[in-house]
Short mmCIF file of C-alpha atoms in Angstrom, two decimals:
data_model
loop_
_atom_site.label_atom_id
_atom_site.label_comp_id
_atom_site.label_asym_id
_atom_site.label_seq_id
_atom_site.Cartn_x
_atom_site.Cartn_y
_atom_site.Cartn_z
CA MET A 1 0.00 0.00 0.00
CA ASN A 2 1.23 3.49 -0.91
CA ILE A 3 0.60 6.28 1.60
CA LEU A 4 1.03 9.96 0.76
CA VAL A 5 2.14 12.33 3.53
CA VAL A 6 2.11 16.11 2.98
CA ASP A 7 3.12 18.28 5.95
CA ASP A 8 5.34 21.38 6.04
CA GLU A 9 6.50 20.48 9.57
CA LYS A 10 9.43 18.22 8.75
CA GLU A 11 9.59 16.58 12.18
CA ILE A 12 5.94 15.52 12.04
CA ALA A 13 6.16 14.30 8.45
CA ASP A 14 9.26 12.27 9.29
CA LEU A 15 7.60 10.80 12.41
CA ILE A 16 4.50 9.75 10.45
CA GLU A 17 6.73 8.22 7.78
CA LEU A 18 8.63 6.22 10.40
CA TYR A 19 5.49 4.70 11.91
CA LEU A 20 3.99 3.95 8.49
CA LYS A 21 7.17 2.21 7.34
CA ASN A 22 7.16 0.15 10.54
CA GLU A 23 3.79 -1.16 9.31
CA ASN A 24 5.36 -1.97 5.93
CA TYR A 25 3.62 0.81 4.02
CA ASN A 26 5.40 2.54 1.16
CA VAL A 27 5.49 6.29 1.85
CA TYR A 28 5.53 9.28 -0.51
CA LYS A 29 6.54 12.29 1.63
CA TYR A 30 6.34 15.95 0.65
CA TYR A 31 6.84 19.13 2.66
CA SER A 32 4.63 21.33 0.46
CA SER A 33 1.52 21.03 -1.70
CA ASN A 34 3.31 22.53 -4.70
CA GLU A 35 6.00 19.87 -4.54
CA LEU A 36 3.36 17.15 -4.50
CA LEU A 37 1.34 18.60 -7.37
CA GLU A 38 4.45 18.66 -9.54
CA ASN A 39 4.76 14.88 -9.09
CA ILE A 40 1.19 13.67 -8.52
CA ASN A 41 0.82 12.12 -11.98
CA THR A 42 3.76 9.79 -11.32
CA LEU A 43 2.37 8.38 -8.06
CA LYS A 44 0.01 5.51 -7.30
CA ILE A 45 -1.66 6.47 -4.03
CA ASP A 46 -3.90 4.34 -1.80
CA LEU A 47 -4.38 6.91 1.00
CA ALA A 48 -3.28 10.48 1.76
CA ILE A 49 -2.44 12.17 5.07
CA LEU A 50 -2.55 15.96 4.69
CA ASP A 51 -1.68 18.79 7.03
CA VAL A 52 -4.19 21.66 6.88
CA MET A 53 -2.13 24.73 7.78
CA MET A 54 0.48 24.86 5.03
CA PRO A 55 1.81 27.95 3.20
CA LYS A 56 0.68 28.88 -0.34
CA ILE A 57 -1.65 25.91 -0.93
CA ASP A 58 -3.24 24.77 2.33
CA GLY A 59 -4.56 21.28 3.02
CA PHE A 60 -8.19 22.17 2.27
CA SER A 61 -7.26 23.55 -1.16
CA LEU A 62 -5.02 20.56 -1.84
CA CYS A 63 -7.84 18.18 -0.90
CA LYS A 64 -10.20 19.90 -3.36
CA LYS A 65 -7.55 19.61 -6.06
CA LEU A 66 -6.99 15.91 -5.40
CA ARG A 67 -10.73 15.19 -5.38
CA GLU A 68 -10.97 16.42 -8.97
CA ASN A 69 -9.28 13.22 -10.15
CA TYR A 70 -8.82 10.80 -7.22
CA ASN A 71 -11.09 9.00 -4.75
CA PHE A 72 -8.55 7.44 -2.35
CA PRO A 73 -9.14 8.12 1.38
CA ILE A 74 -7.83 11.41 2.78
CA ILE A 75 -7.05 12.00 6.46
CA PHE A 76 -6.40 15.52 7.72
CA VAL A 77 -3.82 16.02 10.48
CA THR A 78 -4.01 19.52 11.93
CA ALA A 79 -3.70 21.78 14.95
CA LYS A 80 -7.10 23.33 14.15
CA VAL A 81 -9.52 21.88 16.71
CA GLU A 82 -12.74 23.84 16.11
CA ASP A 83 -15.74 21.76 15.02
CA ILE A 84 -16.30 24.07 12.05
CA ASP A 85 -12.83 23.20 10.78
CA LYS A 86 -13.55 19.49 11.04
CA ILE A 87 -16.88 19.93 9.27
CA SER A 88 -15.22 21.98 6.53
CA GLY A 89 -12.57 19.32 6.01
CA LEU A 90 -15.08 16.49 5.77
CA THR A 91 -17.38 18.51 3.51
CA ILE A 92 -14.71 19.12 0.87
CA GLY A 93 -13.86 15.43 0.59
CA ALA A 94 -11.76 14.24 3.53
CA ASP A 95 -12.60 10.89 5.12
CA ASP A 96 -11.17 11.46 8.60
CA TYR A 97 -9.68 14.20 10.79
CA ILE A 98 -7.16 13.93 13.62
CA THR A 99 -5.89 16.88 15.67
CA LYS A 100 -2.36 17.65 16.85
CA PRO A 101 -0.85 16.59 19.14
CA PHE A 102 -1.79 12.99 18.40
CA HIS A 103 -0.44 9.56 19.24
CA PRO A 104 1.14 8.04 16.12
CA LEU A 105 -0.48 4.67 16.87
CA GLU A 106 -3.91 6.29 16.77
CA LEU A 107 -3.11 7.67 13.33
CA ILE A 108 -1.95 4.23 12.18
CA ALA A 109 -5.22 2.72 13.45
CA ARG A 110 -7.21 5.27 11.47
CA VAL A 111 -5.11 4.62 8.37
CA LYS A 112 -5.81 0.89 8.62
CA ALA A 113 -9.54 1.49 9.18
CA GLN A 114 -9.81 3.73 6.11
CA LEU A 115 -7.84 1.30 3.94
CA ARG A 116 -10.07 -1.61 5.03
CA ARG A 117 -13.18 0.38 4.17
CA TYR A 118 -11.76 1.57 0.85
CA THR A 119 -10.51 -1.87 -0.18
CA LYS A 120 -13.82 -3.51 0.69
CA TYR A 121 -15.71 -0.84 -1.23
CA ASN A 122 -13.58 -1.31 -4.34
CA GLU A 123 -13.86 -5.08 -4.18
CA GLN A 124 -17.62 -4.74 -4.13
CA ARG A 125 -17.69 -2.34 -7.06
CA ASP A 126 -19.09 -3.94 -10.20
CA GLU A 127 -16.26 -4.76 -12.58
CA ASN A 128 -18.55 -3.44 -15.32
CA ILE A 129 -18.39 0.07 -13.86
CA ILE A 130 -15.37 2.31 -14.44
CA ASP A 131 -15.08 5.49 -12.37
CA PHE A 132 -12.13 7.88 -12.84
CA ARG A 133 -11.33 11.49 -13.79
CA ASN A 134 -15.00 12.62 -13.64
CA ILE A 135 -15.98 9.74 -15.96
CA ILE A 136 -18.41 7.02 -14.91
CA ILE A 137 -19.18 4.42 -17.54
CA ASN A 138 -21.49 1.46 -16.84
CA ASN A 139 -21.25 -1.45 -19.24
CA ASP A 140 -24.38 -3.08 -17.80
CA THR A 141 -26.72 -0.13 -18.34
CA HIS A 142 -24.73 1.49 -21.16
CA GLU A 143 -24.81 4.78 -19.28
CA PHE A 144 -22.06 7.35 -19.60
CA THR A 145 -21.68 10.15 -17.05
CA PHE A 146 -19.18 12.96 -17.44
CA ASN A 147 -18.74 15.78 -14.91
CA ASP A 148 -21.90 14.56 -13.12
CA LYS A 149 -24.01 14.84 -16.29
CA LYS A 150 -25.37 11.89 -18.24
CA ILE A 151 -24.41 12.02 -21.90
CA GLU A 152 -26.29 10.02 -24.50
CA LEU A 153 -23.95 7.90 -26.60
CA THR A 154 -24.70 5.76 -29.62
CA PRO A 155 -23.83 2.07 -29.24
CA ILE A 156 -20.69 2.59 -31.33
CA GLU A 157 -19.63 5.65 -29.33
CA PHE A 158 -20.21 3.78 -26.09
CA SER A 159 -18.14 0.80 -27.27
CA ILE A 160 -15.27 3.09 -28.25
CA MET A 161 -15.35 4.88 -24.91
CA TRP A 162 -15.60 1.64 -22.95
CA HIS A 163 -12.59 0.16 -24.71
CA LEU A 164 -10.53 3.33 -24.23
CA CYS A 165 -11.48 3.56 -20.54
CA THR A 166 -10.77 -0.13 -19.96
CA ASN A 167 -7.27 0.46 -21.33
CA ARG A 168 -6.80 3.91 -19.74
CA GLY A 169 -3.18 4.91 -19.49
CA SER A 170 -2.25 2.84 -22.54
CA VAL A 171 -2.41 3.58 -26.25
CA VAL A 172 -5.12 1.62 -28.07
CA LYS A 173 -4.00 1.02 -31.63
CA THR A 174 -6.40 2.09 -34.37
CA ASP A 175 -6.71 -1.39 -35.89
CA GLU A 176 -7.32 -2.96 -32.47
CA LEU A 177 -10.01 -0.39 -31.66
CA PHE A 178 -11.79 -0.99 -34.96
CA GLN A 179 -11.71 -4.77 -34.60
CA LYS A 180 -12.98 -4.61 -31.01
CA VAL A 181 -15.82 -2.17 -31.75
CA TRP A 182 -16.92 -3.16 -35.23
CA GLY A 183 -15.86 -6.80 -35.08
CA GLU A 184 -14.41 -6.63 -38.58
CA LYS A 185 -10.97 -6.67 -40.14
CA TYR A 186 -9.38 -3.23 -40.23
CA PHE A 187 -8.39 -1.50 -43.48
CA GLU A 188 -6.74 1.90 -43.88
CA LYS A 189 -9.98 3.48 -45.11
CA ASP A 190 -11.61 2.60 -41.77
CA ASN A 191 -9.43 5.19 -40.02
CA ASN A 192 -11.79 7.96 -41.18
CA THR A 193 -14.73 6.10 -39.63
CA ILE A 194 -13.00 6.00 -36.26
CA MET A 195 -11.95 9.65 -36.50
CA VAL A 196 -15.55 10.76 -37.07
CA HIS A 197 -16.79 8.87 -33.99
CA ILE A 198 -13.92 10.18 -31.86
CA ARG A 199 -14.79 13.72 -32.96
CA HIS A 200 -18.44 13.17 -31.97
CA LEU A 201 -17.36 11.90 -28.54
CA ARG A 202 -15.17 14.94 -27.97
CA GLU A 203 -17.99 17.25 -29.03
CA LYS A 204 -20.40 15.61 -26.59
CA MET A 205 -17.81 15.92 -23.82
CA LYS A 206 -17.09 19.53 -24.87
CA ASP A 207 -13.43 18.57 -25.08
CA CYS A 208 -12.55 19.67 -28.59
CA GLY A 209 -9.70 21.87 -29.71
CA ARG A 210 -6.09 21.20 -30.57
CA ASN A 211 -5.22 19.59 -27.25
CA PRO A 212 -8.17 17.58 -25.79
CA LYS A 213 -7.81 16.71 -22.11
CA TYR A 214 -9.40 13.28 -22.33
CA ILE A 215 -9.28 11.39 -25.63
CA LYS A 216 -5.76 11.92 -26.94
CA THR A 217 -4.75 11.19 -30.53
CA ILE A 218 -1.41 9.40 -30.79
CA TRP A 219 -0.66 10.18 -34.40
CA GLY A 220 0.11 7.17 -36.54
CA VAL A 221 -0.70 4.78 -33.71
CA GLY A 222 -4.14 5.19 -32.13
CA TYR A 223 -5.90 6.80 -29.17
CA LYS A 224 -5.38 7.08 -25.44
CA ILE A 225 -7.18 8.22 -22.29
CA GLU A 226 -4.87 9.16 -19.43
CA LYS A 227 -5.46 7.63 -15.99
#
């Protein structure tokens, strides 16, 4: 399991890291939100422990930013003890809240509890439902939701999106995509057919332009959706 720790107080961050490593967790440790955000796309995170009172980008703002693309558990560790602060933290997407000073073993217990809940939840999730980066696609009901809005897709459009999402993070070659979706042998002329459907998908997602954020064209190879 990979645990993210972000705290500008070096002594506290190092102490949390020590206890987590004693429990055989892998730890990503950062002393500022900016430093984390520069590297976030390279990390695979199972749970995050965030300080609230940090300079420039505080823990609340960082939590909001993380919740745009990630659903792993987030635990706030902070000196702010007012109930309104706890409520604010939980409202913006945190899963738990522990105040300083704290006993490291209590924090470890909360980490384990959140990981158990998160792991159980993901195991129970239908394998025919993909949920990431504001996309929810359900292969049972053929429903596609983007940015909390349902978007009507044709069967072909849905099949393209499902295959791209299933292989998110990897390039899907044009011939493979055609054979999977249309069930026929691919010929060069079929590339235009795929391009038209990809364009329609981007239009429906309002993600057109020269540099789409979701469906990327890998020229001469195929298409890709980032994780």
